[in-house]
mmCIF file of C-alpha atoms in Angstrom:
data_model
loop_
_atom_site.group_PDB
_atom_site.id
_atom_site.type_symbol
_atom_site.label_atom_id
_atom_site.label_comp_id
_atom_site.label_asym_id
_atom_site.label_seq_id
_atom_site.Cartn_x
_atom_site.Cartn_y
_atom_site.Cartn_z
ATOM 1 C CA MET A 51 -32.952 12.956 42.138
ATOM 2 C CA ASN A 52 -33.487 16.554 40.394
ATOM 3 C CA ARG A 53 -29.993 17.643 41.460
ATOM 4 C CA PHE A 54 -28.543 14.545 40.079
ATOM 5 C CA ILE A 55 -30.940 15.316 36.716
ATOM 6 C CA GLY A 56 -29.699 18.666 36.789
ATOM 7 C CA PHE A 57 -26.320 17.136 36.807
ATOM 8 C CA LEU A 58 -27.101 14.827 34.085
ATOM 9 C CA LYS A 59 -28.185 17.762 31.969
ATOM 10 C CA LYS A 60 -25.134 19.681 32.277
ATOM 11 C CA GLU A 61 -23.306 17.159 31.099
ATOM 12 C CA PHE A 62 -24.600 16.314 27.761
ATOM 13 C CA TYR A 63 -25.064 19.846 27.764
ATOM 14 C CA HIS A 64 -20.745 20.030 27.836
ATOM 15 C CA ILE A 65 -20.094 16.943 25.630
ATOM 16 C CA PHE A 66 -22.812 18.904 23.186
ATOM 17 C CA ARG A 67 -20.892 21.948 22.884
ATOM 18 C CA ASP A 68 -17.401 20.454 22.546
ATOM 19 C CA LYS A 69 -17.510 19.528 18.628
ATOM 20 C CA ARG A 70 -14.148 17.261 18.743
ATOM 21 C CA SER A 71 -15.899 15.315 21.885
ATOM 22 C CA MET A 72 -19.131 15.021 18.974
ATOM 23 C CA LEU A 73 -16.083 13.996 16.237
ATOM 24 C CA ILE A 74 -14.419 11.410 18.161
ATOM 25 C CA LEU A 75 -18.029 9.568 19.622
ATOM 26 C CA PHE A 76 -20.088 9.768 16.348
ATOM 27 C CA GLY A 77 -17.811 10.599 13.194
ATOM 28 C CA MET A 78 -14.996 8.223 13.728
ATOM 29 C CA PRO A 79 -17.518 5.574 13.928
ATOM 30 C CA ILE A 80 -18.892 6.432 10.342
ATOM 31 C CA VAL A 81 -15.212 6.960 8.894
ATOM 32 C CA GLN A 82 -14.272 3.777 10.310
ATOM 33 C CA ILE A 83 -17.548 1.432 9.064
ATOM 34 C CA LEU A 84 -17.208 2.880 5.776
ATOM 35 C CA LEU A 85 -13.142 2.456 5.153
ATOM 36 C CA PHE A 86 -13.950 -0.746 6.344
ATOM 37 C CA GLY A 87 -17.214 -1.365 4.370
ATOM 38 C CA TYR A 88 -15.447 0.166 1.440
ATOM 39 C CA VAL A 89 -11.786 -1.457 2.054
ATOM 40 C CA ILE A 90 -11.987 -4.322 2.867
ATOM 41 C CA ASN A 91 -12.867 -7.099 -0.427
ATOM 42 C CA THR A 92 -10.957 -10.587 -1.494
ATOM 43 C CA ASP A 93 -12.602 -9.873 -4.651
ATOM 44 C CA LEU A 94 -10.121 -9.254 -8.035
ATOM 45 C CA LYS A 95 -11.118 -6.515 -10.356
ATOM 46 C CA ASP A 96 -9.550 -5.437 -13.642
ATOM 47 C CA VAL A 97 -6.199 -7.364 -12.714
ATOM 48 C CA GLN A 98 -3.912 -6.852 -15.442
ATOM 49 C CA MET A 99 -2.575 -9.286 -17.673
ATOM 50 C CA ALA A 100 -0.656 -9.668 -20.092
ATOM 51 C CA VAL A 101 -0.964 -12.657 -22.831
ATOM 52 C CA LEU A 102 2.167 -14.710 -24.796
ATOM 53 C CA ASP A 103 -0.270 -16.785 -27.372
ATOM 54 C CA HIS A 104 1.808 -18.968 -28.992
ATOM 55 C CA SER A 105 -0.462 -20.433 -31.086
ATOM 56 C CA LYS A 106 -2.753 -17.701 -32.158
ATOM 57 C CA ASP A 107 -5.987 -19.737 -33.291
ATOM 58 C CA GLU A 108 -9.837 -20.211 -32.657
ATOM 59 C CA TYR A 109 -9.271 -22.335 -28.609
ATOM 60 C CA SER A 110 -6.541 -19.496 -27.960
ATOM 61 C CA ALA A 111 -9.021 -16.590 -29.152
ATOM 62 C CA GLU A 112 -12.011 -17.376 -27.693
ATOM 63 C CA ILE A 113 -9.721 -18.331 -23.989
ATOM 64 C CA ILE A 114 -8.478 -15.105 -24.055
ATOM 65 C CA ASN A 115 -11.711 -13.649 -24.892
ATOM 66 C CA LYS A 116 -13.391 -15.941 -22.165
ATOM 67 C CA ILE A 117 -11.112 -14.123 -19.279
ATOM 68 C CA THR A 118 -11.305 -10.676 -20.457
ATOM 69 C CA SER A 119 -14.671 -10.957 -20.662
ATOM 70 C CA SER A 120 -15.421 -12.373 -17.031
ATOM 71 C CA GLY A 121 -14.439 -8.847 -15.424
ATOM 72 C CA TYR A 122 -11.717 -9.756 -13.391
ATOM 73 C CA PHE A 123 -9.247 -9.379 -15.619
ATOM 74 C CA LYS A 124 -8.208 -7.105 -18.537
ATOM 75 C CA LEU A 125 -5.488 -7.282 -21.376
ATOM 76 C CA THR A 126 -3.288 -4.665 -21.605
ATOM 77 C CA GLU A 127 -0.454 -6.519 -23.213
ATOM 78 C CA ASN A 128 0.502 -8.923 -26.022
ATOM 79 C CA LEU A 129 3.905 -10.153 -26.014
ATOM 80 C CA GLU A 130 6.499 -12.327 -28.339
ATOM 81 C CA SER A 131 8.819 -13.983 -26.175
ATOM 82 C CA LEU A 132 8.733 -15.430 -22.877
ATOM 83 C CA GLU A 133 12.231 -13.761 -22.266
ATOM 84 C CA GLU A 134 10.009 -10.491 -21.965
ATOM 85 C CA ALA A 135 8.005 -12.070 -18.776
ATOM 86 C CA ASP A 136 10.557 -10.318 -16.506
ATOM 87 C CA ALA A 137 11.144 -7.160 -17.127
ATOM 88 C CA VAL A 138 6.896 -6.626 -17.426
ATOM 89 C CA PHE A 139 6.532 -8.151 -13.657
ATOM 90 C CA ARG A 140 9.101 -5.490 -13.131
ATOM 91 C CA LYS A 141 7.537 -2.460 -14.214
ATOM 92 C CA GLY A 142 5.175 -3.222 -11.419
ATOM 93 C CA ASN A 143 1.841 -3.076 -13.596
ATOM 94 C CA VAL A 144 1.309 -6.074 -15.271
ATOM 95 C CA LYS A 145 0.540 -8.784 -12.410
ATOM 96 C CA VAL A 146 -0.731 -11.770 -14.781
ATOM 97 C CA ILE A 147 0.439 -13.344 -17.717
ATOM 98 C CA LEU A 148 -1.224 -16.521 -19.823
ATOM 99 C CA VAL A 149 1.388 -18.607 -21.859
ATOM 100 C CA ILE A 150 -0.206 -20.356 -24.157
ATOM 101 C CA GLU A 151 0.736 -23.396 -25.877
ATOM 102 C CA PRO A 152 1.856 -23.533 -29.779
ATOM 103 C CA ASP A 153 -0.068 -24.916 -31.759
ATOM 104 C CA LEU A 154 -3.510 -25.487 -28.637
ATOM 105 C CA GLY A 155 -6.135 -26.318 -30.853
ATOM 106 C CA LYS A 156 -4.603 -29.192 -32.789
ATOM 107 C CA ASN A 157 -2.956 -31.120 -29.102
ATOM 108 C CA LEU A 158 -6.614 -30.963 -28.153
ATOM 109 C CA ILE A 159 -8.264 -32.868 -31.020
ATOM 110 C CA LYS A 160 -5.327 -35.041 -31.704
ATOM 111 C CA ASN A 161 -4.286 -35.650 -27.675
ATOM 112 C CA THR A 162 -7.579 -33.944 -26.109
ATOM 113 C CA ALA A 163 -5.385 -31.851 -23.467
ATOM 114 C CA GLY A 164 -3.601 -28.922 -24.197
ATOM 115 C CA ASN A 165 -1.442 -26.580 -21.639
ATOM 116 C CA ILE A 166 -1.474 -23.212 -20.246
ATOM 117 C CA GLN A 167 1.240 -22.049 -17.903
ATOM 118 C CA ILE A 168 -0.002 -18.920 -15.370
ATOM 119 C CA LEU A 169 2.505 -16.778 -14.635
ATOM 120 C CA THR A 170 2.242 -14.548 -11.303
ATOM 121 C CA ASP A 171 3.629 -11.390 -10.061
ATOM 122 C CA ALA A 172 4.234 -12.930 -6.361
ATOM 123 C CA SER A 173 5.355 -9.793 -4.098
ATOM 124 C CA ASP A 174 1.890 -9.944 -2.854
ATOM 125 C CA PRO A 175 1.349 -13.773 -2.165
ATOM 126 C CA ASN A 176 -2.559 -14.182 -1.381
ATOM 127 C CA THR A 177 -3.451 -11.913 -4.112
ATOM 128 C CA ALA A 178 -1.044 -14.121 -6.477
ATOM 129 C CA ASN A 179 -3.244 -17.074 -5.387
ATOM 130 C CA LEU A 180 -6.129 -15.781 -5.821
ATOM 131 C CA GLU A 181 -5.744 -14.568 -9.056
ATOM 132 C CA VAL A 182 -4.890 -18.335 -10.163
ATOM 133 C CA ASN A 183 -7.579 -19.847 -8.510
ATOM 134 C CA TYR A 184 -9.309 -17.561 -10.506
ATOM 135 C CA LEU A 185 -7.971 -18.182 -13.602
ATOM 136 C CA GLN A 186 -7.790 -22.125 -13.211
ATOM 137 C CA GLY A 187 -11.763 -21.738 -12.180
ATOM 138 C CA ILE A 188 -12.550 -19.863 -15.506
ATOM 139 C CA LEU A 189 -10.912 -21.902 -17.422
ATOM 140 C CA GLN A 190 -12.519 -25.277 -16.090
ATOM 141 C CA ASN A 191 -15.435 -23.642 -16.832
ATOM 142 C CA TYR A 192 -14.477 -23.479 -19.978
ATOM 143 C CA ASN A 193 -13.121 -27.272 -20.496
ATOM 144 C CA LEU A 194 -17.109 -28.087 -19.153
ATOM 145 C CA GLU A 195 -18.350 -26.035 -22.165
ATOM 146 C CA ILE A 196 -16.433 -26.908 -25.109
ATOM 147 C CA ASN A 197 -16.870 -30.699 -23.832
ATOM 148 C CA ARG A 198 -20.660 -30.515 -24.328
ATOM 149 C CA GLY A 199 -22.499 -33.199 -26.396
ATOM 150 C CA LYS A 200 -18.806 -35.049 -26.927
ATOM 151 C CA GLN A 201 -17.864 -38.481 -26.484
ATOM 152 C CA THR A 202 -14.222 -37.940 -25.869
ATOM 153 C CA PRO A 203 -13.621 -35.311 -23.453
ATOM 154 C CA LEU A 204 -10.996 -32.736 -23.808
ATOM 155 C CA SER A 205 -8.941 -30.806 -21.631
ATOM 156 C CA ILE A 206 -6.986 -28.119 -20.900
ATOM 157 C CA GLN A 207 -4.506 -28.223 -18.297
ATOM 158 C CA ALA A 208 -3.150 -24.989 -16.560
ATOM 159 C CA LYS A 209 -0.024 -24.480 -14.532
ATOM 160 C CA SER A 210 1.171 -22.236 -12.673
ATOM 161 C CA ARG A 211 4.773 -20.199 -11.713
ATOM 162 C CA MET A 212 5.807 -17.892 -9.232
ATOM 163 C CA TYR A 213 7.956 -14.659 -9.328
ATOM 164 C CA PHE A 214 9.269 -13.267 -7.075
ATOM 165 C CA ASN A 215 8.521 -15.782 -4.509
ATOM 166 C CA ALA A 216 8.075 -18.664 -4.994
ATOM 167 C CA ASN A 217 6.605 -20.629 -1.947
ATOM 168 C CA LEU A 218 4.338 -17.716 -2.062
ATOM 169 C CA GLU A 219 5.761 -16.538 1.583
ATOM 170 C CA SER A 220 3.333 -14.361 3.223
ATOM 171 C CA VAL A 221 6.254 -12.617 5.511
ATOM 172 C CA PHE A 222 7.430 -11.381 1.737
ATOM 173 C CA MET A 223 4.178 -9.048 1.968
ATOM 174 C CA PHE A 224 4.138 -8.014 5.406
ATOM 175 C CA ILE A 225 8.053 -6.898 6.115
ATOM 176 C CA PRO A 226 7.683 -4.248 3.910
ATOM 177 C CA GLY A 227 4.248 -2.606 4.981
ATOM 178 C CA ILE A 228 5.216 -3.247 8.734
ATOM 179 C CA MET A 229 8.774 -1.150 7.932
ATOM 180 C CA ALA A 230 6.676 1.272 6.365
ATOM 181 C CA THR A 231 3.750 1.902 9.058
ATOM 182 C CA ILE A 232 6.839 1.955 11.776
ATOM 183 C CA LEU A 233 8.694 4.614 10.030
ATOM 184 C CA MET A 234 5.728 6.115 9.442
ATOM 185 C CA LEU A 235 3.788 6.135 13.157
ATOM 186 C CA VAL A 236 7.143 6.335 15.144
ATOM 187 C CA SER A 237 9.289 8.653 13.334
ATOM 188 C CA ALA A 238 5.450 10.982 12.563
ATOM 189 C CA MET A 239 4.571 10.793 16.932
ATOM 190 C CA MET A 240 7.741 11.091 18.610
ATOM 191 C CA THR A 241 8.512 14.237 16.075
ATOM 192 C CA SER A 242 5.045 16.163 16.544
ATOM 193 C CA ILE A 243 5.013 15.121 20.749
ATOM 194 C CA SER A 244 8.306 17.069 21.152
ATOM 195 C CA ILE A 245 7.579 20.047 19.499
ATOM 196 C CA ALA A 246 4.437 19.954 21.152
ATOM 197 C CA ARG A 247 5.538 19.175 24.443
ATOM 198 C CA GLU A 248 8.172 22.703 24.038
ATOM 199 C CA LYS A 249 4.867 24.254 23.850
ATOM 200 C CA GLU A 250 3.296 22.965 26.906
ATOM 201 C CA LEU A 251 6.445 23.928 28.365
ATOM 202 C CA GLY A 252 7.396 27.280 27.004
ATOM 203 C CA THR A 253 10.735 26.577 26.098
ATOM 204 C CA MET A 254 9.296 27.157 22.379
ATOM 205 C CA GLU A 255 8.896 31.317 22.791
ATOM 206 C CA ILE A 256 12.801 30.766 23.867
ATOM 207 C CA LEU A 257 13.474 28.758 20.472
ATOM 208 C CA LEU A 258 11.524 31.470 18.675
ATOM 209 C CA VAL A 259 12.976 34.318 20.040
ATOM 210 C CA SER A 260 16.440 32.509 19.963
ATOM 211 C CA PRO A 261 19.666 33.161 16.835
ATOM 212 C CA LEU A 262 17.879 30.291 14.938
ATOM 213 C CA ASN A 263 15.834 30.372 12.081
ATOM 214 C CA PRO A 264 13.061 28.288 11.184
ATOM 215 C CA LEU A 265 14.856 26.245 9.265
ATOM 216 C CA GLN A 266 17.222 25.072 12.012
ATOM 217 C CA ILE A 267 15.079 24.653 14.234
ATOM 218 C CA ILE A 268 12.948 22.295 12.392
ATOM 219 C CA LEU A 269 16.315 20.455 11.287
ATOM 220 C CA GLY A 270 17.306 20.469 14.296
ATOM 221 C CA LYS A 271 13.932 18.605 15.891
ATOM 222 C CA VAL A 272 14.218 16.486 12.704
ATOM 223 C CA ALA A 273 17.519 15.090 13.029
ATOM 224 C CA PRO A 274 17.613 13.166 16.213
ATOM 225 C CA TYR A 275 14.981 11.392 15.108
ATOM 226 C CA LEU A 276 16.161 10.721 11.980
ATOM 227 C CA VAL A 277 19.493 8.841 12.993
ATOM 228 C CA LEU A 278 17.234 6.780 15.342
ATOM 229 C CA SER A 279 14.585 5.986 12.793
ATOM 230 C CA PHE A 280 17.064 4.966 10.417
ATOM 231 C CA ILE A 281 18.849 2.201 13.327
ATOM 232 C CA ASN A 282 14.425 0.822 13.353
ATOM 233 C CA ALA A 283 14.401 0.596 9.871
ATOM 234 C CA LEU A 284 18.939 -1.556 9.509
ATOM 235 C CA VAL A 285 17.028 -3.555 12.514
ATOM 236 C CA ILE A 286 13.597 -4.313 10.977
ATOM 237 C CA ILE A 287 15.645 -5.018 7.584
ATOM 238 C CA GLY A 288 18.589 -7.104 9.294
ATOM 239 C CA MET A 289 14.873 -8.890 11.298
ATOM 240 C CA GLY A 290 13.477 -9.481 8.068
ATOM 241 C CA TYR A 291 16.691 -11.509 6.732
ATOM 242 C CA PHE A 292 18.278 -13.210 9.033
ATOM 243 C CA ILE A 293 14.417 -14.308 11.173
ATOM 244 C CA PHE A 294 12.369 -15.005 8.456
ATOM 245 C CA GLY A 295 14.141 -14.891 5.098
ATOM 246 C CA VAL A 296 13.215 -11.863 3.515
ATOM 247 C CA PRO A 297 15.827 -11.243 0.702
ATOM 248 C CA VAL A 298 16.900 -8.105 -0.494
ATOM 249 C CA LEU A 299 18.223 -8.413 -4.259
ATOM 250 C CA GLY A 300 18.553 -5.045 -5.312
ATOM 251 C CA SER A 301 21.085 -2.196 -4.416
ATOM 252 C CA PHE A 302 21.357 -1.955 -0.254
ATOM 253 C CA ALA A 303 22.356 1.422 -1.313
ATOM 254 C CA LEU A 304 18.800 2.321 -2.513
ATOM 255 C CA LEU A 305 17.441 0.294 -0.114
ATOM 256 C CA MET A 306 18.879 2.926 2.727
ATOM 257 C CA ALA A 307 18.831 5.488 0.610
ATOM 258 C CA GLU A 308 15.095 5.365 -0.344
ATOM 259 C CA SER A 309 14.559 4.722 3.590
ATOM 260 C CA VAL A 310 16.051 7.455 5.228
ATOM 261 C CA LEU A 311 13.925 9.933 2.389
ATOM 262 C CA PHE A 312 10.789 8.216 3.753
ATOM 263 C CA ILE A 313 12.511 8.727 7.330
ATOM 264 C CA PHE A 314 12.607 12.582 6.456
ATOM 265 C CA LEU A 315 9.328 12.258 5.250
ATOM 266 C CA ALA A 316 7.666 11.392 7.883
ATOM 267 C CA LEU A 317 9.657 13.588 10.465
ATOM 268 C CA SER A 318 8.324 16.061 7.926
ATOM 269 C CA ILE A 319 4.412 15.064 9.089
ATOM 270 C CA GLY A 320 5.396 15.190 12.423
ATOM 271 C CA ILE A 321 6.510 18.562 12.560
ATOM 272 C CA PHE A 322 3.789 19.607 10.371
ATOM 273 C CA ILE A 323 1.123 18.157 12.778
ATOM 274 C CA SER A 324 3.225 19.486 15.772
ATOM 275 C CA THR A 325 2.713 23.212 14.055
ATOM 276 C CA VAL A 326 -1.385 22.738 13.959
ATOM 277 C CA SER A 327 -1.564 20.838 17.450
ATOM 278 C CA LYS A 328 -2.037 22.655 21.174
ATOM 279 C CA ASN A 329 -0.413 19.855 23.308
ATOM 280 C CA GLN A 330 0.686 16.138 23.397
ATOM 281 C CA GLN A 331 -2.511 15.280 23.788
ATOM 282 C CA VAL A 332 -3.706 16.725 19.771
ATOM 283 C CA ALA A 333 -0.780 15.916 18.524
ATOM 284 C CA MET A 334 -0.957 12.790 19.538
ATOM 285 C CA MET A 335 -4.636 11.993 18.399
ATOM 286 C CA LEU A 336 -4.107 13.867 15.428
ATOM 287 C CA SER A 337 -0.722 11.497 14.420
ATOM 288 C CA MET A 338 -2.772 8.315 15.327
ATOM 289 C CA PHE A 339 -6.195 9.106 13.835
ATOM 290 C CA ALA A 340 -4.789 11.399 10.502
ATOM 291 C CA LEU A 341 -1.256 8.554 10.129
ATOM 292 C CA MET A 342 -2.448 4.706 11.879
ATOM 293 C CA LEU A 343 -5.439 3.862 9.787
ATOM 294 C CA PRO A 344 -4.887 5.986 6.027
ATOM 295 C CA THR A 345 -1.077 3.809 6.399
ATOM 296 C CA ILE A 346 -2.642 0.310 7.287
ATOM 297 C CA ILE A 347 -5.922 0.225 4.577
ATOM 298 C CA LEU A 348 -5.165 2.968 2.129
ATOM 299 C CA SER A 349 -1.396 2.346 1.485
ATOM 300 C CA GLY A 350 -2.207 -1.294 -0.110
ATOM 301 C CA PHE A 351 -0.685 -3.070 2.559
ATOM 302 C CA ILE A 352 -3.365 -5.688 3.448
ATOM 303 C CA PHE A 353 -5.647 -4.356 0.439
ATOM 304 C CA PRO A 354 -5.467 -4.268 -2.942
ATOM 305 C CA ILE A 355 -5.536 -0.788 -3.781
ATOM 306 C CA ARG A 356 -7.061 -1.391 -7.174
ATOM 307 C CA ASN A 357 -10.065 -3.450 -5.428
ATOM 308 C CA MET A 358 -11.020 -0.118 -3.637
ATOM 309 C CA PRO A 359 -13.947 2.234 -5.064
ATOM 310 C CA ILE A 360 -12.631 5.461 -7.566
ATOM 311 C CA PRO A 361 -12.779 8.038 -5.238
ATOM 312 C CA LEU A 362 -10.318 5.437 -2.153
ATOM 313 C CA GLN A 363 -7.738 4.857 -5.450
ATOM 314 C CA VAL A 364 -7.232 8.897 -5.920
ATOM 315 C CA PHE A 365 -7.059 9.688 -2.035
ATOM 316 C CA SER A 366 -4.433 6.652 -1.768
ATOM 317 C CA ASN A 367 -1.845 8.416 -4.034
ATOM 318 C CA ILE A 368 -1.283 11.444 -0.952
ATOM 319 C CA ILE A 369 -0.806 8.190 1.303
ATOM 320 C CA PRO A 370 3.398 8.154 1.190
ATOM 321 C CA PRO A 371 3.575 4.285 2.575
ATOM 322 C CA LYS A 372 1.835 3.582 -0.415
ATOM 323 C CA TRP A 373 4.844 4.460 -2.929
ATOM 324 C CA PHE A 374 6.977 3.704 -0.238
ATOM 325 C CA ILE A 375 5.354 -0.199 0.299
ATOM 326 C CA ILE A 376 6.133 0.065 -3.436
ATOM 327 C CA ILE A 377 9.528 0.624 -3.749
ATOM 328 C CA LEU A 378 10.846 -1.071 -0.774
ATOM 329 C CA LYS A 379 9.015 -4.846 -2.845
ATOM 330 C CA ASN A 380 10.449 -3.615 -5.708
ATOM 331 C CA ILE A 381 14.369 -3.113 -4.466
ATOM 332 C CA MET A 382 14.152 -6.317 -1.887
ATOM 333 C CA LEU A 383 12.020 -8.788 -3.883
ATOM 334 C CA LYS A 384 12.573 -7.569 -7.567
ATOM 335 C CA GLY A 385 16.003 -6.697 -7.611
ATOM 336 C CA VAL A 386 15.570 -3.448 -9.621
ATOM 337 C CA GLY A 387 17.245 -0.191 -10.030
ATOM 338 C CA ILE A 388 16.567 3.664 -9.806
ATOM 339 C CA GLU A 389 14.727 3.382 -12.921
ATOM 340 C CA TYR A 390 12.170 1.469 -12.652
ATOM 341 C CA ILE A 391 11.462 3.287 -9.354
ATOM 342 C CA TRP A 392 12.484 6.811 -10.074
ATOM 343 C CA LYS A 393 8.586 8.474 -9.876
ATOM 344 C CA GLU A 394 7.681 6.874 -7.012
ATOM 345 C CA THR A 395 10.795 8.810 -5.771
ATOM 346 C CA LEU A 396 10.038 11.675 -6.964
ATOM 347 C CA ILE A 397 6.272 11.906 -5.042
ATOM 348 C CA LEU A 398 8.036 11.064 -1.689
ATOM 349 C CA ILE A 399 10.545 13.844 -2.632
ATOM 350 C CA ALA A 400 8.002 16.335 -3.502
ATOM 351 C CA MET A 401 5.713 15.187 -0.442
ATOM 352 C CA THR A 402 8.991 16.079 1.991
ATOM 353 C CA PHE A 403 9.412 19.508 0.435
ATOM 354 C CA GLY A 404 5.815 20.012 0.770
ATOM 355 C CA PHE A 405 5.350 19.340 4.307
ATOM 356 C CA ILE A 406 8.587 20.895 4.974
ATOM 357 C CA GLY A 407 7.242 24.547 3.149
ATOM 358 C CA LEU A 408 3.721 24.590 5.479
ATOM 359 C CA SER A 409 5.832 23.683 8.712
ATOM 360 C CA LEU A 410 8.262 26.650 8.124
ATOM 361 C CA LYS A 411 5.398 28.665 6.936
ATOM 362 C CA LYS A 412 3.078 28.067 10.597
ATOM 363 C CA PHE A 413 6.644 28.625 12.322
ATOM 364 C CA LYS A 414 6.691 32.219 10.279
ATOM 365 C CA THR A 415 3.743 32.882 11.638
ATOM 366 C CA ARG A 416 4.072 32.763 15.074
ATOM 367 C CA LEU A 417 7.263 34.741 14.788
ATOM 368 C CA GLU A 418 4.922 37.467 13.340
#
């Protein structure tokens, strides 16, 4: 028993001395609980809303004030005509448009009924459905308020219309998210493992003393996976279109160009991970921990970013899939051109050059 206790103490000492094991044992659960605790929030908060008020009377003003004072919606634009709705939604900031019929107050008094139309950007169908339910709930409460003490009840009826996804198909949301997740994880992981394998086998030293410069070594490692990942992207888009009916309303050439850019970014991240990893196991752990959770949780793929705490919203800006998912939804579901996604494209280009620069610096350090 004394020998066993001594052996047990030795194992505890080994675990406590290994910082990586301690980080996995205690750090990872804490990070995951904090992330999921703050991120998994289905409540609406500060949804940007536009209003097209044809009535401009006391009742319409009360309704708008009632909605904005709820804390769920924030009025950002006032429209002059219904023709502006499509362009406003394509910009991507406004998620809901409230259309109030002309002479709402007169119709309520005369016909005891008034109509309001709720227009939503349904490229994210779950959130769109939630927004409509919240607005209808607020309008129902307003109906109760205006009918207190009245013998003839007044009624405001709300009708909804979904833009870009009329049937609220959830697959329209998942295909862009899954495409970004697969391309990021597969491209980055395979590249990082490939170079880490060269280190383990000792063949990296041969490459480093060869006539090839660091940039040529990086491009040589990236090119095969770039082609394979591009085929992956074609397969995902093809399956989404032919099997699940996900449309590609915008330019297919632009969609493919943006996909190549994102793949190149994912590969450059993989190469950077490989330059700081000593072996394949470390490279795989870094790829999984540093890429998988942030891609799924902080990219807006499943959980709306606007519902997250401010620090996480700021941090999400450095998650590449966030920008690629916005690009995919805009091209595939909204049919927009480069004029609507130039900002996201520039961010991806800047990230790509940044990771390539860091990777080159690490290679040069090894050469020195």
